[in-house]
Coordinates of C-alpha atoms in Angstrom, one line a residue:
X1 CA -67.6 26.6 -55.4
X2 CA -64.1 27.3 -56.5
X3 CA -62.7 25.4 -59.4
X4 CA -58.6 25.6 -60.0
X5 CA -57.7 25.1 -63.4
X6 CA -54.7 26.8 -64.1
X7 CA -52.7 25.7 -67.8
X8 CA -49.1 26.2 -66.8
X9 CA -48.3 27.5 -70.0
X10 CA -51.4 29.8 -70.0
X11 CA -52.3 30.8 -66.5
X12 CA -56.0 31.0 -67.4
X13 CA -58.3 32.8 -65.1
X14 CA -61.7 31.8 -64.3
X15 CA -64.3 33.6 -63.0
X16 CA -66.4 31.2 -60.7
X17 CA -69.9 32.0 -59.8
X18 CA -71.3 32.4 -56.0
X19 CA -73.3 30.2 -54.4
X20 CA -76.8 30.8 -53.4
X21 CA -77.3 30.4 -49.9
X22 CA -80.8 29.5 -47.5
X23 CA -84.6 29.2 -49.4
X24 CA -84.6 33.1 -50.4
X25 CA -80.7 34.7 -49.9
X26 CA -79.1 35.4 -52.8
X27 CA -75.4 37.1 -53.3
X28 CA -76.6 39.3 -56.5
X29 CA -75.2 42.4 -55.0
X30 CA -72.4 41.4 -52.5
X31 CA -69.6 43.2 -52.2
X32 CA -66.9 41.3 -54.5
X33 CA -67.5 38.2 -56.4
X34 CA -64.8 35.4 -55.5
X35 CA -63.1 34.3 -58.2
X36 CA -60.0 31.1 -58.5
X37 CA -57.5 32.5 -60.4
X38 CA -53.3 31.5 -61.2
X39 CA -50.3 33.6 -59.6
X40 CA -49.4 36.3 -61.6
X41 CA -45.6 35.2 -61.2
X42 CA -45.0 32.6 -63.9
X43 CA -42.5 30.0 -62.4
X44 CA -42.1 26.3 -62.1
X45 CA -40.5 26.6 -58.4
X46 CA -38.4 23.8 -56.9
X47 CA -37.6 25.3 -53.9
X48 CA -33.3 26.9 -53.9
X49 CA -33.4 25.4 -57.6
X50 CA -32.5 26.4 -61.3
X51 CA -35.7 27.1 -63.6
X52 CA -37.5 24.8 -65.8
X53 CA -40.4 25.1 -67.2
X54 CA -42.6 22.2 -67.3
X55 CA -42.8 21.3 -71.1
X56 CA -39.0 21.4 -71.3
X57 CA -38.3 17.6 -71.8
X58 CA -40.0 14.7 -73.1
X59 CA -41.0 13.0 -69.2
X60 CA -42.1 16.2 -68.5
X61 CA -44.7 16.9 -71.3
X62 CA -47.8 18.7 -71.8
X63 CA -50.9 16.8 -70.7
X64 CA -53.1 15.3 -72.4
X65 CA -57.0 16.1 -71.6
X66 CA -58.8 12.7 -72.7
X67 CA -56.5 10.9 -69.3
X68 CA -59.2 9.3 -66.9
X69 CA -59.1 9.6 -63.4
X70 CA -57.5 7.1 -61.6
X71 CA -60.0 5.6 -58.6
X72 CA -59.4 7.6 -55.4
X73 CA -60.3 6.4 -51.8
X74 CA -60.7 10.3 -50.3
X75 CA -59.7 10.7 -46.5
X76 CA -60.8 13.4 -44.5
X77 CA -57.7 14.7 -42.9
X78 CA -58.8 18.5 -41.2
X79 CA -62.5 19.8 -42.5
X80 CA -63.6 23.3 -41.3
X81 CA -66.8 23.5 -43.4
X82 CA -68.2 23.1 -46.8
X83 CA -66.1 22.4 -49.4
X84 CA -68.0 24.6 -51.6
X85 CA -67.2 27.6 -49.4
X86 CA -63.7 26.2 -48.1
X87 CA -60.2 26.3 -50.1
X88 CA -59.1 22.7 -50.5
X89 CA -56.2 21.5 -50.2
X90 CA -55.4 17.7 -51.3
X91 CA -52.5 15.1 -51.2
X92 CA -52.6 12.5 -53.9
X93 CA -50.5 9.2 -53.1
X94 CA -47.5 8.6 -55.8
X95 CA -45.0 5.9 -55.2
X96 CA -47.4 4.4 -52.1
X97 CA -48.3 0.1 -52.4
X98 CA -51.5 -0.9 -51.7
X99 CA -50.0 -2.3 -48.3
X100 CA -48.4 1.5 -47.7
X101 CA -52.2 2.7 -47.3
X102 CA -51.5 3.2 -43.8
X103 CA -48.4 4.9 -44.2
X104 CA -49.4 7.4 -46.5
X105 CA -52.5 8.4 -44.1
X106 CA -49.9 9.4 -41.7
X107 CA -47.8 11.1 -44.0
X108 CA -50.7 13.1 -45.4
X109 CA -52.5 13.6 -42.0
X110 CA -48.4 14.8 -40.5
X111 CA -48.3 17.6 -43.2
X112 CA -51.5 19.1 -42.9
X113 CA -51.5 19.0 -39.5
X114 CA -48.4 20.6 -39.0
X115 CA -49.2 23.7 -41.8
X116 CA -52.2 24.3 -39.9
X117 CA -51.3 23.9 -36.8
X118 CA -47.7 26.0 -37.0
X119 CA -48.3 30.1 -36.8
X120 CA -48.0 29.7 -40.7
X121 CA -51.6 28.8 -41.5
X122 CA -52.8 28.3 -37.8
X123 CA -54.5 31.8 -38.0
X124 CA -56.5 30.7 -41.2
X125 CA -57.1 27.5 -40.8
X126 CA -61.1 28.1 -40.8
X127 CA -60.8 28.8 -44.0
X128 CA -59.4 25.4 -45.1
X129 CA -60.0 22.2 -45.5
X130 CA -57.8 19.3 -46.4
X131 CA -58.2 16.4 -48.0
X132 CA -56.0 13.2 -49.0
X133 CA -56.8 11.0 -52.1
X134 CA -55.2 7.4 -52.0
X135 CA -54.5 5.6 -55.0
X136 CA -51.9 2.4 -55.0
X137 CA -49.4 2.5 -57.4
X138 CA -47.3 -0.5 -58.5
X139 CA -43.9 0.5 -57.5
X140 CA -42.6 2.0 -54.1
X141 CA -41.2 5.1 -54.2
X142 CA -40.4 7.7 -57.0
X143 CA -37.6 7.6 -59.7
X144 CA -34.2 8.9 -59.9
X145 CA -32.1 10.2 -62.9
X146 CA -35.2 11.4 -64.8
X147 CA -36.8 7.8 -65.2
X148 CA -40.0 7.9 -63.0
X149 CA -41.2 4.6 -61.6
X150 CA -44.5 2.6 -62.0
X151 CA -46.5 5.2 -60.1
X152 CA -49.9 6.9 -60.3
X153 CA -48.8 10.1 -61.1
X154 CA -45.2 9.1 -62.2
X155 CA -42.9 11.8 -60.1
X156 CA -39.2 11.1 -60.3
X157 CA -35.8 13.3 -59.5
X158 CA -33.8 14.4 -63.0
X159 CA -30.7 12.8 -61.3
X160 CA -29.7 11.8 -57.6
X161 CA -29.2 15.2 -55.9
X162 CA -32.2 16.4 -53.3
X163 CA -33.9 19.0 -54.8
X164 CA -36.4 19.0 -57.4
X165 CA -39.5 16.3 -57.5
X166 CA -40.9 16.9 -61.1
X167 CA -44.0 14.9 -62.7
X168 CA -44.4 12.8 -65.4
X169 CA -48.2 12.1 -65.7
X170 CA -49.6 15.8 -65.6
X171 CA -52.6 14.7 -67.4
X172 CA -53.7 12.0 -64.5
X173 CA -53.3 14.4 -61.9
X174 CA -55.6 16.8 -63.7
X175 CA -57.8 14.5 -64.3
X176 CA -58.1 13.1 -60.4
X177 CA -58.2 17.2 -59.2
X178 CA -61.5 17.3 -61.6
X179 CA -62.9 14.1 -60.2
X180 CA -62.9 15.7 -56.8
X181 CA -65.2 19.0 -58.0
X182 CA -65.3 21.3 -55.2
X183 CA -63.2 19.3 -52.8
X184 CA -60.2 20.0 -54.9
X185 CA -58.5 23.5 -55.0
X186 CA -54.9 22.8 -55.1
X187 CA -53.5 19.4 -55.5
X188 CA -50.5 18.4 -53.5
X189 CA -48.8 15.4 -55.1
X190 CA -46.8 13.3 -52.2
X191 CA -44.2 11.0 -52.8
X192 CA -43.0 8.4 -50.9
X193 CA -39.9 9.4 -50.1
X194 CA -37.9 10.2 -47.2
X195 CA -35.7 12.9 -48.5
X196 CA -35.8 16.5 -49.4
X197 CA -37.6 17.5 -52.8
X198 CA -40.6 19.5 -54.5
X199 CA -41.5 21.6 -56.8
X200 CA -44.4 24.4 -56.9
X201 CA -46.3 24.9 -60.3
X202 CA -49.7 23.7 -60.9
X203 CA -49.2 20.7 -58.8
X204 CA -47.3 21.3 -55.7
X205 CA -44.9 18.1 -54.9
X206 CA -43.8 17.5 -51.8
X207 CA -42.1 14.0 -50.1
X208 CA -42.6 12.6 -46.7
X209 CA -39.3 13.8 -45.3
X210 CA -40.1 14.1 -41.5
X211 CA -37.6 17.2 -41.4
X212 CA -38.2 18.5 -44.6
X213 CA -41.5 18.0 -45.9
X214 CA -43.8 20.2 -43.9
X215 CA -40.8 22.9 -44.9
X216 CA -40.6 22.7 -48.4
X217 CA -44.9 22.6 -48.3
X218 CA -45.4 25.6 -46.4
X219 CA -42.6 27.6 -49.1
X220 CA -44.6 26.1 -52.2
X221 CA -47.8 26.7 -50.3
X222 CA -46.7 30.5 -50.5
X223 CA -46.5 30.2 -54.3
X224 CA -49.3 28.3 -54.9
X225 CA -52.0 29.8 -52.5
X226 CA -50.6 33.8 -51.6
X227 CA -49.0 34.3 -55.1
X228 CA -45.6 35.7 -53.8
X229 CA -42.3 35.3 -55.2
X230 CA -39.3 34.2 -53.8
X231 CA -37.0 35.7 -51.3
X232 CA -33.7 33.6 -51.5
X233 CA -30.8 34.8 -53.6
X234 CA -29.9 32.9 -56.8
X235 CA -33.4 32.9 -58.1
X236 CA -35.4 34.5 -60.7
X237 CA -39.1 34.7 -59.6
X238 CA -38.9 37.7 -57.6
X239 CA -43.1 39.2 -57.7
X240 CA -46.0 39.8 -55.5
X241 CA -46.6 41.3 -52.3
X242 CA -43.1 40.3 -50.7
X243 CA -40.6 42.0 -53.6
X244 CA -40.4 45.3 -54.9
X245 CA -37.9 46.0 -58.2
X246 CA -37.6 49.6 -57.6
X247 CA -36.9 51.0 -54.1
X248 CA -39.7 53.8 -54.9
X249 CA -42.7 50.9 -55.1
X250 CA -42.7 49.1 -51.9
X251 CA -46.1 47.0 -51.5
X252 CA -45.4 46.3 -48.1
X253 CA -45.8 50.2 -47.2
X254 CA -48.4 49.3 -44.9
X255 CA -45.6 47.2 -42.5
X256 CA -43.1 50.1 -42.2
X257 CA -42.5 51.4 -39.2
X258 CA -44.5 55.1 -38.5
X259 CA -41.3 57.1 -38.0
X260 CA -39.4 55.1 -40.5
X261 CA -38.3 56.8 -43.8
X262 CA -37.6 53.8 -46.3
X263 CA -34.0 52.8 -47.0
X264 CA -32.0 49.7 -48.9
X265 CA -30.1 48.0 -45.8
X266 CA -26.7 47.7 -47.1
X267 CA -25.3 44.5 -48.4
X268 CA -23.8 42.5 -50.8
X269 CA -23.5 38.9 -52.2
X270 CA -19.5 38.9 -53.7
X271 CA -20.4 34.8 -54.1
X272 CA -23.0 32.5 -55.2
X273 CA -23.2 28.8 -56.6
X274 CA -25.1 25.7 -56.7
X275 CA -22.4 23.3 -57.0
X276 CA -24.9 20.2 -56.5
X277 CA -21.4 18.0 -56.2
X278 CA -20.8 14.8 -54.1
X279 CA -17.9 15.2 -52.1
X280 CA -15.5 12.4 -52.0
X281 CA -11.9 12.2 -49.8
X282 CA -9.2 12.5 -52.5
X283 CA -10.5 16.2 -52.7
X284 CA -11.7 18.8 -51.4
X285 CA -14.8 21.2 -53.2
X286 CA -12.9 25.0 -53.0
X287 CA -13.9 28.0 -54.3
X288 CA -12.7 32.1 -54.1
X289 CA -14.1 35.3 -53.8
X290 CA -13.1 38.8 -53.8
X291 CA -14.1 40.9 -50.7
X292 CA -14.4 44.9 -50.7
X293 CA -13.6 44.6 -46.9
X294 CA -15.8 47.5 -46.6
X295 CA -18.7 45.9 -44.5
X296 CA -18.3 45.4 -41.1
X297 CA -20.4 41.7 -40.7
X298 CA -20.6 38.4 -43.0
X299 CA -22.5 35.6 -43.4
X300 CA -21.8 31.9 -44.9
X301 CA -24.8 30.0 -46.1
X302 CA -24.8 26.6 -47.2
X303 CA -26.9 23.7 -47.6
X304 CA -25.7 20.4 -47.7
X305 CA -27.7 16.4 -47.7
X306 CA -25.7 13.0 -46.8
X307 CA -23.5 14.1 -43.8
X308 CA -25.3 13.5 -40.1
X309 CA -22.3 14.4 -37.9
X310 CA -19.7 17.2 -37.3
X311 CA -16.8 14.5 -37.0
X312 CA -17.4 13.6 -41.0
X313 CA -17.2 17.1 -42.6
X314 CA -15.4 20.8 -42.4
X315 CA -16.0 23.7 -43.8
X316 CA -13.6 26.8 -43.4
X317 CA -13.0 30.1 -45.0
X318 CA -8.7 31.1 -45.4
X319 CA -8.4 28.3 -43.3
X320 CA -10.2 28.8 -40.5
X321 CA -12.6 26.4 -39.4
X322 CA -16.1 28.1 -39.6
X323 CA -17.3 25.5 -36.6
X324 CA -20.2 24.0 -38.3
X325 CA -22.6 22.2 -36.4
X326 CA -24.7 20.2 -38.1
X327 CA -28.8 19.9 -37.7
X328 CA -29.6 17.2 -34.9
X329 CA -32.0 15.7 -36.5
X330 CA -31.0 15.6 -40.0
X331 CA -30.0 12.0 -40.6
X332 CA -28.7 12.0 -44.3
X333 CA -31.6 14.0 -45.4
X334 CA -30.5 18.2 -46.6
X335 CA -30.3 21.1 -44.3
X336 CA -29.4 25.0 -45.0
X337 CA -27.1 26.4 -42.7
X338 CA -26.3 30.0 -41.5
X339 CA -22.5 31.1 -40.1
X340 CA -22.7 34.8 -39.2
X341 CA -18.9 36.0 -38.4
X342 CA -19.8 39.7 -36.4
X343 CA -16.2 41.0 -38.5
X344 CA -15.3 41.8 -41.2
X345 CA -13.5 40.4 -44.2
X346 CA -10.5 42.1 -44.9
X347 CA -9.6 42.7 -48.9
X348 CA -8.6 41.0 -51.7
X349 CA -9.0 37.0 -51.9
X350 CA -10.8 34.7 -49.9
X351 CA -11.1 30.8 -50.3
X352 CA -13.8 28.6 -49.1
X353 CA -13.0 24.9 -48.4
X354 CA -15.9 22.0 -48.1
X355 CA -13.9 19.0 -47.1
X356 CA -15.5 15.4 -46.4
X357 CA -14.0 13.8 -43.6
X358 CA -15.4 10.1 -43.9
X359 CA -14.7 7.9 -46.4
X360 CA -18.4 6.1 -45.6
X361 CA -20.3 9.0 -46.8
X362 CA -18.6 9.2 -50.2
X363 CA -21.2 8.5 -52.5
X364 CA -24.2 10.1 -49.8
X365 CA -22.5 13.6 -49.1
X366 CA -23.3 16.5 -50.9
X367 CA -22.7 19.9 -51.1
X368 CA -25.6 21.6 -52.9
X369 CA -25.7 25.3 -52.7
X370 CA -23.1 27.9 -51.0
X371 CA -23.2 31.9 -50.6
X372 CA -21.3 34.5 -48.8
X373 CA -23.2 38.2 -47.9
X374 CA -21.7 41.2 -46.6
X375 CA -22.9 43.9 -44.4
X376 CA -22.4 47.2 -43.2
X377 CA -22.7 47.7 -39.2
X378 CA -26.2 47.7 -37.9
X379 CA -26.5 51.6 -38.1
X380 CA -26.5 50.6 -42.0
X381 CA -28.5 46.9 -42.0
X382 CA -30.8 46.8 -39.1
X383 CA -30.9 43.0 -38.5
X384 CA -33.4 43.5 -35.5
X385 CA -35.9 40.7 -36.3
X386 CA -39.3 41.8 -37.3
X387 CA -37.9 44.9 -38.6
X388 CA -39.7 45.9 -42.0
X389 CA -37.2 48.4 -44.5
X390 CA -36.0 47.5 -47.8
X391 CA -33.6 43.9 -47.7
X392 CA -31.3 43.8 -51.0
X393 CA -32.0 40.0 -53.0
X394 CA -29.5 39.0 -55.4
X395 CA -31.3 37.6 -58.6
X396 CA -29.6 34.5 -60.8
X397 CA -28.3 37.5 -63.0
X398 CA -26.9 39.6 -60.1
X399 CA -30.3 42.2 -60.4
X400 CA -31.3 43.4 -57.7
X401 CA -34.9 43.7 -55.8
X402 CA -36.1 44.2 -52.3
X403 CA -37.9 42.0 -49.9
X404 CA -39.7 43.4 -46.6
X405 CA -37.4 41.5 -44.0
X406 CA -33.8 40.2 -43.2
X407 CA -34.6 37.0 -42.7
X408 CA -37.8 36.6 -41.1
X409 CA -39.8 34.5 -43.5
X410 CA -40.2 31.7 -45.1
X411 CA -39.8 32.8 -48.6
X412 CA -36.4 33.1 -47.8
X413 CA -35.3 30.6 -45.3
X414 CA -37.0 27.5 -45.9
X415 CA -36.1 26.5 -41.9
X416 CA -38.6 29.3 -40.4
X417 CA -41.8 28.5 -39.3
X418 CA -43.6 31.8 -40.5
X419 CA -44.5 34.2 -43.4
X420 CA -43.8 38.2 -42.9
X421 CA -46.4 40.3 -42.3
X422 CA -46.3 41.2 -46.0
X423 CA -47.1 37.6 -46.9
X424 CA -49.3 36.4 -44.1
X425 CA -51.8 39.8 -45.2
X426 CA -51.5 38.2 -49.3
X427 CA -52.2 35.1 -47.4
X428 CA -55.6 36.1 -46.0
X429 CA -56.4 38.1 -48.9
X430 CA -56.1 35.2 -51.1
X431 CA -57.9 32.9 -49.3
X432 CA -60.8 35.6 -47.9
X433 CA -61.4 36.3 -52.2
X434 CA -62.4 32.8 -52.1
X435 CA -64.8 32.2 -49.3
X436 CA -68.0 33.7 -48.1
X437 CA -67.7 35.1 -44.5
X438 CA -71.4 34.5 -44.6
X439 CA -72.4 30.9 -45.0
X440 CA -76.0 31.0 -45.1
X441 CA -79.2 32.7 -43.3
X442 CA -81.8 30.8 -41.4
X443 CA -85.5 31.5 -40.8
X444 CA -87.5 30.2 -37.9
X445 CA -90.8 31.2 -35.7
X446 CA -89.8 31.5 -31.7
X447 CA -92.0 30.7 -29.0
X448 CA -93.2 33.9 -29.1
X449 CA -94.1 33.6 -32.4
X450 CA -91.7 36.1 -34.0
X451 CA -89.7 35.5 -36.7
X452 CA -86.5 34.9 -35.8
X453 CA -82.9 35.1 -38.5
X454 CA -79.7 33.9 -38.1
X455 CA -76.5 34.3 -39.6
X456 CA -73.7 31.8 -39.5
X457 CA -70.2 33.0 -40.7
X458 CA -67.2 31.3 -40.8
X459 CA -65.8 30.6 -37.6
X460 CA -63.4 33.7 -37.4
X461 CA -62.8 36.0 -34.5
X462 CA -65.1 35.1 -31.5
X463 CA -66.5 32.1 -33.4
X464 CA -63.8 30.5 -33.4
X465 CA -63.6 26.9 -32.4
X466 CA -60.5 27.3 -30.5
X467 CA -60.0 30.5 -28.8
X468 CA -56.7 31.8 -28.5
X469 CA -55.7 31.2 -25.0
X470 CA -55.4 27.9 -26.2
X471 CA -52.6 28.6 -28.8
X472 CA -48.9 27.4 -28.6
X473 CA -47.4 29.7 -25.6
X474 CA -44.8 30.1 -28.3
X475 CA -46.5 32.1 -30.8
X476 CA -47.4 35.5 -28.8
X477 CA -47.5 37.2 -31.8
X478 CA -50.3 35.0 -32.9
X479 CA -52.3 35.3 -30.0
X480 CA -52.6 38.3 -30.3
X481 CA -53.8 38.7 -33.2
X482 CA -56.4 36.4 -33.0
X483 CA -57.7 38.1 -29.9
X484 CA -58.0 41.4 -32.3
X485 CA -60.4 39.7 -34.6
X486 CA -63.8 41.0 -35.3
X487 CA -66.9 40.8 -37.3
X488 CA -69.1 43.9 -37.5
X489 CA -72.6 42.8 -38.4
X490 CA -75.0 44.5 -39.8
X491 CA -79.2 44.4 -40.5
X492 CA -80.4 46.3 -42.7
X493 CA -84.5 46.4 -43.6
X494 CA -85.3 48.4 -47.1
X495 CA -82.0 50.3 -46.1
X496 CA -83.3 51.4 -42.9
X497 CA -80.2 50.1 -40.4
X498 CA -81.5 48.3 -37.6
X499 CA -79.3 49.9 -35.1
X500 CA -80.6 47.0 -32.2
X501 CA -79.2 44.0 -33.9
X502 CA -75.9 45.3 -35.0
X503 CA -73.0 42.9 -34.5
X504 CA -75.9 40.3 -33.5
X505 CA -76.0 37.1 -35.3
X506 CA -79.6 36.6 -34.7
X507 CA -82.5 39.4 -34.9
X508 CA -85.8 38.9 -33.6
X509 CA -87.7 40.4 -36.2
X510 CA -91.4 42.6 -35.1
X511 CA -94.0 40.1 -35.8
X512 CA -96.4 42.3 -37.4
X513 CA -93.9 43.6 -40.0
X514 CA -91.6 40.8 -40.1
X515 CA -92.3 40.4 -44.3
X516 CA -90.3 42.0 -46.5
X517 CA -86.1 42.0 -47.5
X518 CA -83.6 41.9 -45.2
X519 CA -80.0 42.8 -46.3
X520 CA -77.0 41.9 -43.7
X521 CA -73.6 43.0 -44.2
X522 CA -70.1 41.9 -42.9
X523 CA -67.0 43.0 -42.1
X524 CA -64.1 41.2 -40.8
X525 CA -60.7 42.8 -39.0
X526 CA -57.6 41.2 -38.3
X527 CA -54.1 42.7 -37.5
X528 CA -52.9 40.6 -39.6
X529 CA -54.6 43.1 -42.7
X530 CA -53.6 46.4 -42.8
X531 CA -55.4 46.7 -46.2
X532 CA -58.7 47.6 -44.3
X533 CA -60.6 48.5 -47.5
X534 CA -60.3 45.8 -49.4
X535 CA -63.6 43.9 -50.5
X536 CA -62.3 40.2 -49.4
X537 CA -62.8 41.6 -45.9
X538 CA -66.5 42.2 -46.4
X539 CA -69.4 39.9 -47.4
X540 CA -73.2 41.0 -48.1
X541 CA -76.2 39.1 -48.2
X542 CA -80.2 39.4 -48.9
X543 CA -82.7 37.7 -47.5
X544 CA -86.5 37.8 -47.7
X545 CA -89.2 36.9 -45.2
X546 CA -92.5 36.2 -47.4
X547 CA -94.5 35.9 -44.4
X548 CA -94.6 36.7 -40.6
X549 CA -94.7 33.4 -38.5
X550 CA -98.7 32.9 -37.6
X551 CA -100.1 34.3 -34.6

């Protein structure tokens, strides 16, 4: 059973005991005890966004403990096993009518469907299940300018822009997690709303945006479940397996290439801002920098909500329009945007220009964050994707740290499907520290009267339900991985090895010796772990045979 209960403000950790397993198996002396326990980073994420900690205004208070649950109609929406030896995921309805039932269903059965079934948690989706909780609320939708509506779990925006989904009712969504036991390990609160928003924390939000809602999930996902920090410039939470703060401790050593000797890729970030501004026609939103003209390539990024075609906005840079296109599918919802220019800038002075184009979209169009990065020539920033060296990230304060990649994950650019290898391995290490590999031992007599024990482990490697020839032709990479997983099984009798069953899942025990204790011992491999010694990966279990089956 694993039990998340994680104070914001004090990031307990609890230590959760293992379940005993079949008549006679117990766990005493497996290798590594699972525990539930908080990231170490301390953040209240919303996803590109400033900081704010969750006590830091009066709708967004402490909870309260004495809140009741409200009543929950729970919907199976992708079960892989036992919630007792499963990491749960569940979306709780805010904002949904009793006559949105339906709707939400879909919403909530979209998202986890798509996280499980895109390469992001595809590979580890036996180790999941998830869950959606419906509860009605009296008002459709979620609040704006920091006054929540009549919902279940009251989340609202602070003002009108697309960004952060905050909480007002911390207490009721406690209390519902609780409710739920073993079935809930991290609550996902959904809103019903069509736009970009969430936050990460100790409830992830998330809307039902079609474009942007499995996006934003899978980034707070990465918080939440794998414990890593961000990747984007402009933030502060920069921790866990994906950032290193000195260039001397890289925790993604394992992902370097052989003849590789570690280096910072050179870059720079000469402007940053979250200008979070409407646009409007009588002006234009400007700003200027100061180039080095030093590097040999540049990039604009820029993210932008309320402006669905390329006739109704321009953006250039010293007057030269940078040719923006925007996202086909966007509607009015917020997209991020990428311009690489393979020149350089020259020196001195350099002016950006957003311009709206439409007077129809004033009031809708905004631009919401903006940066311009620098680099040298790729002898001196290998762009290559899936390259692995040391990636300069620009903090809030202008510090700097080091991720593993340019821009190949998630943690960075909310638009990619995938986590790095440095966050996929804190992925399965996280979730393997809370699951068994070995689900239970079973005793039975054969027609030849022996006694007869099998195993049953998670459905990883060969077991799995679907084998990999049947993943997305797209996703090579994961293919091939999952045809490199395997379990090495092993029986062990008074710590004799019995050589003839090993990597068996059943052994056909002698019958006149059959009595006595029976240890098996499991260890799982995956490319996708380079960490090969690490306890998660292995599971032990005893088992004793009182008797031989009768003659």
């Amino acid at each position: 059973m694993i039990l998340r209960r994680c104070l914001i403000a004090s990031l307990l950790q609890l230590s959760v005991l293992a379940t005993t397993t079949g008549a006679e198996g117990r766990r005493s002396n497996r290798l590594g005890e699972k525990t539930a326990y908080c990231r170490s980073c301390d953040w209240d994420d919303e996803f590109r966004g400033e900081r704010r900690l969750p006590w830091s205004s009066d709708s967004q208070r402490p909870f309260s403990s004495q809140a009741q649950a409200p009543a929950l109609e729970v919907i199976p929406l992708g079960v892989s096993g036992s919630a007792d030896n499963r990491v749960d995921l569940v979306f709780f309805s805010d904002g949904y009518l009793a006559s949105e039932r339906a709707k939400f269903i879909e919403d909530a059965t979209r998202l986890a469907e798509d996280v499980s079934g895109n390469q992001t948690f595809h590979a580890v989706k036996p180790l999941l299940n998830f869950w959606g909780a419906f509860t009605p609320s009296n008002e459709s939708g979620i609040g704006t300018g920091g006054v929540p509506k009549d919902t279940v779990y009251g989340l609202y925006r602070p003002g009108t822009e697309l960004r952060a989904v905050y909480y007002s009712k911390p207490e009721v969504a406690r209390a519902a997690c609780a409710s739920m036991g073993s079935q809930c390990d991290y609550p996902i609160l959904l809103a019903n709303d069509p736009f970009y928003g969430g936050v990460g924390g100790e409830f992830t939000t998330v809307t039902s945006s079609y474009l942007n809602g499995p996006l934003v999930l899978r980034h707070e996902l990465g918080h939440s479940i794998v414990g890593v920090g961000e990747e984007y410039d402009g933030g502060f939470a920069y921790c866990g397996a994906n950032a290193a703060l000195e260039p001397l401790d890289i925790p993604w050593k394992r992902w370097l290439p052989s003849s590789h000797t570690p280096r910072i890729e050179r870059s720079i970030m000469p402007f940053q801002s979250y200008p979070w501004t409407m646009l409007n026609m009588s002006s234009s939103w400007t700003a200027e920098f100061t180039s080095s003209g030093i590097y040999s390539r540049y990039l604009v990024k820029f993210s932008l909500s309320g402006i669905p075609s390329k006739s109704s906005f321009t953006v250039t840079l010293g007057g030269e329009d940078l040719g923006w296109e925007p996202e086909r599918r966007v509607g009015l919802d917020r997209w991020h945007y990428d311009i690489h220019r393979a020149d350089g800038l020259k020196p001195g002075v350099h002016k950006l220009n957003f311009a709206l184009t439409d007077p129809a979209l004033e009031g809708k169009a905004q631009l919401c964050s903006v940066e311009v990065l620098e680099f040298g020539d790729e002898s001196e920033f290998n762009s290559t994707p899936g390259h692995y060296s040391l990636y300069p990230t620009f903090s809030m304060d202008n510090q700097t740290s080091y991720r593993p990649t340019n821009e190949g994950c998630l943690m960075r650019a909310v638009t990619k499907p995938s986590f790095c290898n440095a966050c996929m391995e804190a992925l399965w290490l996280s979730l393997l520290k809370r699951v068994h590999l070995i689900e239970g031992v079973t005793e039975r007599c054969t027609p030849q009267n022996n006694t007869a024990l099998s195993l049953s482990l998670v459905p990883l490697a060969h077991l799995r339900q679907t084998f990999p020839n049947a993943i997305d032709h797209h996703t090579p990479k994961l293919a091939e991985e999952l045809k490199n997983e395997s379990y090495t099984i092993i029986w062990k009798k008074g710590g004799d090895q019995l050589g003839e069953y090993t990597n068996m899942t059943t052994a056909i025990l002698d019958q006149v010796n059959a009595a006595g204790t029976y240890t098996v011992e499991v260890k799982f491999a995956t490319d996708a772990v380079r960490l090969t010694d690490d306890s998660a990966l292995m599971d032990r279990l005893e088992y004793s045979v009182s008797s031989p089956c009768p003659r």
